[in-house]
Each structure stands twice: as C-alpha cells, then as structure tokens.
PDB file of C-alpha atoms in Angstrom:
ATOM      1  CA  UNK C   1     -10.351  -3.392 -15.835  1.00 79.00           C
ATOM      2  CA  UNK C   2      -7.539  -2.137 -13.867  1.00 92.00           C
ATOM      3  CA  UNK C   3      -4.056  -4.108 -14.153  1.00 95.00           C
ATOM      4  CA  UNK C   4      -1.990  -3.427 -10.801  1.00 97.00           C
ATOM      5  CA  UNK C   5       1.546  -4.063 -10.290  1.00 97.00           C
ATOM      6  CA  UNK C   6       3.566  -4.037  -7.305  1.00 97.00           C
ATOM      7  CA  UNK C   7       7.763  -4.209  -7.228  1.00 97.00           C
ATOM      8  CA  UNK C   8      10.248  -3.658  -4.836  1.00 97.00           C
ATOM      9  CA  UNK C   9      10.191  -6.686  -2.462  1.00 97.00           C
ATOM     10  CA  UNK C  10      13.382  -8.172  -1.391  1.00 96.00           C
ATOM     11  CA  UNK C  11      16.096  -9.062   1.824  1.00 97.00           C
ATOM     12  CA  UNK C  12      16.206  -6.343   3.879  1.00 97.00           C
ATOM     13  CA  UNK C  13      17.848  -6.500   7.440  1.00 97.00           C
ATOM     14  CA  UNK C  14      16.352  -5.291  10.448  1.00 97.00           C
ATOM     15  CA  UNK C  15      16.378  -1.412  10.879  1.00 98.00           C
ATOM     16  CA  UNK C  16      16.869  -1.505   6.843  1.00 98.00           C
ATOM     17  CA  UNK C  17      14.575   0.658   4.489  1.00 98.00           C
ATOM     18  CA  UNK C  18      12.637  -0.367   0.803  1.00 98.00           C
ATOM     19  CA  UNK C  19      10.777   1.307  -1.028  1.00 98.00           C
ATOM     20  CA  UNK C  20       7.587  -0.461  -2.686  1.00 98.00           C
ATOM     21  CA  UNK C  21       6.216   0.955  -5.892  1.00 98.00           C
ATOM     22  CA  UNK C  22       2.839   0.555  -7.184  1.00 98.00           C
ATOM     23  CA  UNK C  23       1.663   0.713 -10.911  1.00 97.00           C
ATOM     24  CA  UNK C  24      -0.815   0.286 -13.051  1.00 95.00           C
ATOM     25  CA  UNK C  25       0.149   0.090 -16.686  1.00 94.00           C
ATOM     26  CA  UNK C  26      -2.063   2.132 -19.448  1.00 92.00           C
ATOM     27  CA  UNK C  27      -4.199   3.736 -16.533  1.00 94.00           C
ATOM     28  CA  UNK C  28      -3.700   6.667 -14.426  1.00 94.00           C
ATOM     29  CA  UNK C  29      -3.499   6.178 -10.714  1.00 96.00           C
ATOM     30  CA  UNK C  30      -4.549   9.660  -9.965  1.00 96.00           C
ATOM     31  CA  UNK C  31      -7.953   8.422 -10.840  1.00 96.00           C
ATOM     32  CA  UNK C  32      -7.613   5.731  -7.652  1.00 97.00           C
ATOM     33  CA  UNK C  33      -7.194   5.914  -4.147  1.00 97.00           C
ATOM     34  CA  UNK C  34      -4.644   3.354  -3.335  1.00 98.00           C
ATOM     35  CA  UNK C  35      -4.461   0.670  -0.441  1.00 98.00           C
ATOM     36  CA  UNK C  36      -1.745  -1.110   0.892  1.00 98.00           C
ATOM     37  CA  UNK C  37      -1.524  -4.426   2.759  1.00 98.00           C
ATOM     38  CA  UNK C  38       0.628  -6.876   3.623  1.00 98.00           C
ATOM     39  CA  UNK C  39       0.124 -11.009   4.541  1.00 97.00           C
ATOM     40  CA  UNK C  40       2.405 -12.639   6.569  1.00 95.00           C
ATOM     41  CA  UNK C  41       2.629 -16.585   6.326  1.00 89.00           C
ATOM     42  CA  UNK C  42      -0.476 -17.936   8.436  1.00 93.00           C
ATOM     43  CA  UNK C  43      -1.398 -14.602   9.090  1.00 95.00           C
ATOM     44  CA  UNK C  44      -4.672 -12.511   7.835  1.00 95.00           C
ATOM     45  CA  UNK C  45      -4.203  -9.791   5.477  1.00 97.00           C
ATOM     46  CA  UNK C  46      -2.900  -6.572   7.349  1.00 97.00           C
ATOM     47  CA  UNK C  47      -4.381  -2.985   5.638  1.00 97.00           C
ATOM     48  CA  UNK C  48      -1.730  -1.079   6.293  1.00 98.00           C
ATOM     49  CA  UNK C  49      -1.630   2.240   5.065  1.00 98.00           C
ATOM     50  CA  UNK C  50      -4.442   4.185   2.477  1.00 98.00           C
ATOM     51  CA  UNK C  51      -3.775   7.258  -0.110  1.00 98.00           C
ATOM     52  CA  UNK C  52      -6.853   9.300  -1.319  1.00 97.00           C
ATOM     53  CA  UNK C  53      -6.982   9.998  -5.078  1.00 95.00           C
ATOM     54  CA  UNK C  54      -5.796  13.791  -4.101  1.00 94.00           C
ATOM     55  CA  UNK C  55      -2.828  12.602  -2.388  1.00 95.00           C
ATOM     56  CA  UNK C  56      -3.846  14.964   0.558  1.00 95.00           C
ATOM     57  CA  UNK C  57      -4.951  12.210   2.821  1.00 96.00           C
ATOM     58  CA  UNK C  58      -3.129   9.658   3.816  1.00 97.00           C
ATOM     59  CA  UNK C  59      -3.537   6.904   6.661  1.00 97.00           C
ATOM     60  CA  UNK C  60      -1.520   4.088   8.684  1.00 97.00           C
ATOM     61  CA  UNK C  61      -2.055   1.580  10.527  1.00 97.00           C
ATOM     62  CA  UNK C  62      -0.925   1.707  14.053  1.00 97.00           C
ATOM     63  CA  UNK C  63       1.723  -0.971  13.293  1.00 96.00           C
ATOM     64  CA  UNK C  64       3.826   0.885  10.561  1.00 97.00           C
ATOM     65  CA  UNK C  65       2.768   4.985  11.779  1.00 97.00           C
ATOM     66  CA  UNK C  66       5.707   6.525  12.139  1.00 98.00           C
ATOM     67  CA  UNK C  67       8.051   4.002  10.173  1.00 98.00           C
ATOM     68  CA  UNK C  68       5.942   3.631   6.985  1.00 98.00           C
ATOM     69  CA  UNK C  69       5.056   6.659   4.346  1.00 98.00           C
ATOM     70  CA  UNK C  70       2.424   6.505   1.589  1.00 98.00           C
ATOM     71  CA  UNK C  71       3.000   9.010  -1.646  1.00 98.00           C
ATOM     72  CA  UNK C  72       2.183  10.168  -4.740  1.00 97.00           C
ATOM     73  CA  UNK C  73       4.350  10.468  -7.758  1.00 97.00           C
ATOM     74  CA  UNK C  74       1.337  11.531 -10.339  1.00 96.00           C
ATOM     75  CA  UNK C  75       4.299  12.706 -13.131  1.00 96.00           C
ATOM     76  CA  UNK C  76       5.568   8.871 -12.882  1.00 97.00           C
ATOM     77  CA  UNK C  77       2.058   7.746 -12.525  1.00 97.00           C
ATOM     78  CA  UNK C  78       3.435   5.679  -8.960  1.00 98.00           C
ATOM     79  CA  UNK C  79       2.389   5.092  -6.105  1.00 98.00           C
ATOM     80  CA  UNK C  80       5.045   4.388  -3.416  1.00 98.00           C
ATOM     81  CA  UNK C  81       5.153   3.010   0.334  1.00 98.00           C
ATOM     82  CA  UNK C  82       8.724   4.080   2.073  1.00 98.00           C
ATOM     83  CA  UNK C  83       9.548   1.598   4.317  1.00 98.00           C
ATOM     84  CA  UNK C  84      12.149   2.366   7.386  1.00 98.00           C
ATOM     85  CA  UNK C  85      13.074   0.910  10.745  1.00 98.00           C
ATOM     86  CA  UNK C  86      11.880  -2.168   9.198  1.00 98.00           C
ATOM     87  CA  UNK C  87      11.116  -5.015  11.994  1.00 96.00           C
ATOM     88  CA  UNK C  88      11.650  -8.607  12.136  1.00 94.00           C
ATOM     89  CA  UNK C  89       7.411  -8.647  12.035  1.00 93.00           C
ATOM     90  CA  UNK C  90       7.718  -6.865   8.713  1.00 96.00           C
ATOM     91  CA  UNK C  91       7.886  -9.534   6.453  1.00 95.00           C
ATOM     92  CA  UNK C  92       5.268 -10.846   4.349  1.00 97.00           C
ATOM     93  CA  UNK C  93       3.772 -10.641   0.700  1.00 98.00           C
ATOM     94  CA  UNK C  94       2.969  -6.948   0.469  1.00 98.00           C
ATOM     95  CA  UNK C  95      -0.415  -5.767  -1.915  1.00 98.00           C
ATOM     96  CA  UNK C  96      -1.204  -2.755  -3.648  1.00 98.00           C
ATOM     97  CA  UNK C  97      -4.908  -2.079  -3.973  1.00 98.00           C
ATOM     98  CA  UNK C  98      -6.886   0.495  -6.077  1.00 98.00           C
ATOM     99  CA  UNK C  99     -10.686   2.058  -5.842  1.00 97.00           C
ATOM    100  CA  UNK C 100     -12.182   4.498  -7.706  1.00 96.00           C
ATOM    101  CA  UNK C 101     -15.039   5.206  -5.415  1.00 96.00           C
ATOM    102  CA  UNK C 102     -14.769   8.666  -3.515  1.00 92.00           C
ATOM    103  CA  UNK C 103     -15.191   8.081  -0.109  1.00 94.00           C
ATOM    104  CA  UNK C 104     -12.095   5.546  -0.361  1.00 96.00           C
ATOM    105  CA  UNK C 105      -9.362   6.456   2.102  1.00 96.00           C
ATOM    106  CA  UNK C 106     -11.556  10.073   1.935  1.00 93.00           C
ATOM    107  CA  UNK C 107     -11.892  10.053   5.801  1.00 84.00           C
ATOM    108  CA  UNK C 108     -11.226   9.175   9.347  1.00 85.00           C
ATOM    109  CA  UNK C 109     -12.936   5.996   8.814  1.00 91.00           C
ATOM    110  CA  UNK C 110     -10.514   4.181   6.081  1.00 95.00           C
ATOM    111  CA  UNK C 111     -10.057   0.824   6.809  1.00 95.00           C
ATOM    112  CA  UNK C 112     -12.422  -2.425   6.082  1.00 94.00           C
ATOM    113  CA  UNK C 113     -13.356  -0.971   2.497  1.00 95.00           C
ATOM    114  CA  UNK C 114     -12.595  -3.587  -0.243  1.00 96.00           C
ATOM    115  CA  UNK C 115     -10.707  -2.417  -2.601  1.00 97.00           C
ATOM    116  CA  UNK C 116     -11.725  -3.356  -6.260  1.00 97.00           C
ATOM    117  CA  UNK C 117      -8.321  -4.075  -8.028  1.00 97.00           C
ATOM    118  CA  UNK C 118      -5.567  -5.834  -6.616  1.00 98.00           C
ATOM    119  CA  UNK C 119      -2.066  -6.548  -7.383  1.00 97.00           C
ATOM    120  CA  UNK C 120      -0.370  -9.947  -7.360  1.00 97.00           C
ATOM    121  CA  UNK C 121       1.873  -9.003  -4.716  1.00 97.00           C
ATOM    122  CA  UNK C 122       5.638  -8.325  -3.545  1.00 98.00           C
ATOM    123  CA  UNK C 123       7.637 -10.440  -1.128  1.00 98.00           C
ATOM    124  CA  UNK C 124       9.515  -9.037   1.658  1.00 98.00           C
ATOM    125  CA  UNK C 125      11.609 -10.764   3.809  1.00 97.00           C
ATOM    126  CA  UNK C 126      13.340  -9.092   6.972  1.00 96.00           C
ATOM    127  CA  UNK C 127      16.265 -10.785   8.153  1.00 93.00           C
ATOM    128  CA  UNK C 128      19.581 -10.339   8.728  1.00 90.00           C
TER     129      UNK C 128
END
C-alpha cells in the first residue's frame, strides 16, 4: 500500500557526512513513524535509528548516537537521516521503513518492531 523510497547513498570518506532521504510518493509520511536500518555485506540487518509520526521522539542505536540524526521535513513530505563522522563500519545498504501503528518508535522500548513497508534500499560505501 505504501511505496517507500530511499536516495542518497554514495562514496563518502571516513569522517565525511551524507544525508539519506526517505520518501514515499502519493502518501504522507506524517501519517508513519519511520525506521531506519542498515545491512552490511554478511552482516544482519542493523535498526538504527526510529522517528515517531510526531517527530517529537526520536531514537538511536548505540552505534550511530551522537554521529547520526533522524528528522522530519513534513512541508517536503521527507524523512531524513544526517550522517557525520562517518566510520569505516558505516557502510552497507541502508533501509527506510514505515508503520502506521501508534506505539511505533512511541517509547523507550523501540527496537525489534517490524516495520510494515520497506524501501529497496541505498548503498553506502565508506572509504577513502
């Protein structure tokens, strides 16, 4: 029901910032709390970070806190993941996620949910 569409991947060097967008053509993402993870190559998936549907709560994993920020741009109807300080452990396919369900990334308790709309994903590669 929900198309979702990630962009932004690319070569970026160590210590280097991106920006990852999330969208979700014809819908409105301030109807979703959004999810994002990453997969590195013969790795499992990574949940990463979490924004409610409010925008008010947001949540990281311990690996990106600090270096990674989640927002909202409702008037562009985005969802965005600043990346900075990127690390050579950084790279993977990176996935945005979307739930309508309330209680997604609602709480203190935010990660394991499964998320009902995914996007294909965005590469990003961390090298110099």
């Amino acid at each position: 029901q929900l198309h979702v569409v990630e962009s932004g991947g690319t070569l970026v060097q160590p210590g280097g910032s991106l920006r990852l967008s999330c969208a979700a053509p014809g819908n409105t993402l301030e109807a979703f709390a959004i999810g994002w993870f990453r997969q590195a190559p013969g790795k499992e998936r990574e949940e990463l970070s979490c924004i409610s549907k409010s925008g008010d709560i947001r949540n990281y994993a311990d690996s990106v806190k600090g270096r990674f920020a989640i927002s909202r741009d409702n008037a562009k109807n985005t969802v965005y993941l600043q990346m900075n300080s990127l690390k050579p452990e950084d790279p993977g396919v990176y996935y945005c996620a979307a739930d309508d369900r309330y209680y997604y990334c609602s709480g203190d308790v935010w990660m394991g949910f499964e998320y009902n709309y995914w996007g294909q994903g965005t590469q990003v590669t961390v090298s110099s």
